[in-house]
Amino acid sequence: MKGIFMNAKDVQEFLDVSRTTAYQIINDMNQDLLNAGFIIPTGKEKN
């Protein structure tokens, strides 16, 4: 993991979940950020 963003592979390894679950976690977190008024890069979650 480099920088301040995590991709699906990083989330998968960090949480020991499947790739599909990692993508769902990222999507859920991104939706929470959008609902709070933040603009986010697609496919990344701030670390």
mmCIF file of C-alpha atoms in Angstrom:
data_model
loop_
_atom_site.group_PDB
_atom_site.id
_atom_site.type_symbol
_atom_site.label_atom_id
_atom_site.label_comp_id
_atom_site.label_asym_id
_atom_site.label_seq_id
_atom_site.Cartn_x
_atom_site.Cartn_y
_atom_site.Cartn_z
ATOM 1 C CA MET A 1 0.000 0.000 0.000
ATOM 2 C CA LYS A 2 1.452 3.336 -1.069
ATOM 3 C CA GLY A 3 0.199 6.844 -0.405
ATOM 4 C CA ILE A 4 -3.037 7.787 1.297
ATOM 5 C CA PHE A 5 -5.444 5.729 -0.815
ATOM 6 C CA MET A 6 -6.300 2.046 -0.697
ATOM 7 C CA ASN A 7 -7.448 0.044 -3.697
ATOM 8 C CA ALA A 8 -9.480 -3.173 -3.605
ATOM 9 C CA LYS A 9 -6.359 -5.326 -3.329
ATOM 10 C CA ASP A 10 -5.135 -3.280 -0.344
ATOM 11 C CA VAL A 11 -8.527 -3.552 1.392
ATOM 12 C CA GLN A 12 -8.630 -7.276 0.631
ATOM 13 C CA GLU A 13 -5.231 -7.884 2.205
ATOM 14 C CA PHE A 14 -5.742 -5.501 5.140
ATOM 15 C CA LEU A 15 -9.117 -6.969 6.155
ATOM 16 C CA ASP A 16 -8.494 -10.533 4.921
ATOM 17 C CA VAL A 17 -11.669 -10.583 2.810
ATOM 18 C CA SER A 18 -12.472 -11.608 -0.761
ATOM 19 C CA ARG A 19 -11.938 -9.203 -3.654
ATOM 20 C CA THR A 20 -15.721 -8.915 -4.103
ATOM 21 C CA THR A 21 -16.166 -7.987 -0.443
ATOM 22 C CA ALA A 22 -13.344 -5.461 -0.698
ATOM 23 C CA TYR A 23 -15.085 -3.752 -3.622
ATOM 24 C CA GLN A 24 -18.372 -3.673 -1.685
ATOM 25 C CA ILE A 25 -16.639 -2.126 1.335
ATOM 26 C CA ILE A 26 -15.066 0.544 -0.888
ATOM 27 C CA ASN A 27 -18.413 1.253 -2.559
ATOM 28 C CA ASP A 28 -20.169 1.554 0.813
ATOM 29 C CA MET A 29 -17.493 3.880 2.207
ATOM 30 C CA ASN A 30 -17.497 5.989 -0.950
ATOM 31 C CA GLN A 31 -21.279 6.325 -0.744
ATOM 32 C CA ASP A 32 -20.962 7.489 2.879
ATOM 33 C CA LEU A 33 -18.428 10.121 1.790
ATOM 34 C CA LEU A 34 -20.640 11.275 -1.092
ATOM 35 C CA ASN A 35 -23.609 11.580 1.283
ATOM 36 C CA ALA A 36 -21.429 13.735 3.546
ATOM 37 C CA GLY A 37 -20.670 16.061 0.624
ATOM 38 C CA PHE A 38 -17.167 14.892 -0.280
ATOM 39 C CA ILE A 39 -15.896 14.395 -3.819
ATOM 40 C CA ILE A 40 -13.947 11.160 -4.124
ATOM 41 C CA PRO A 41 -11.756 9.521 -6.769
ATOM 42 C CA THR A 42 -13.399 6.433 -8.274
ATOM 43 C CA GLY A 43 -12.155 3.100 -6.941
ATOM 44 C CA LYS A 44 -10.136 4.489 -4.044
ATOM 45 C CA GLU A 45 -10.719 4.946 -0.344
ATOM 46 C CA LYS A 46 -8.782 7.419 1.774
ATOM 47 C CA ASN A 47 -6.459 5.698 4.207
#
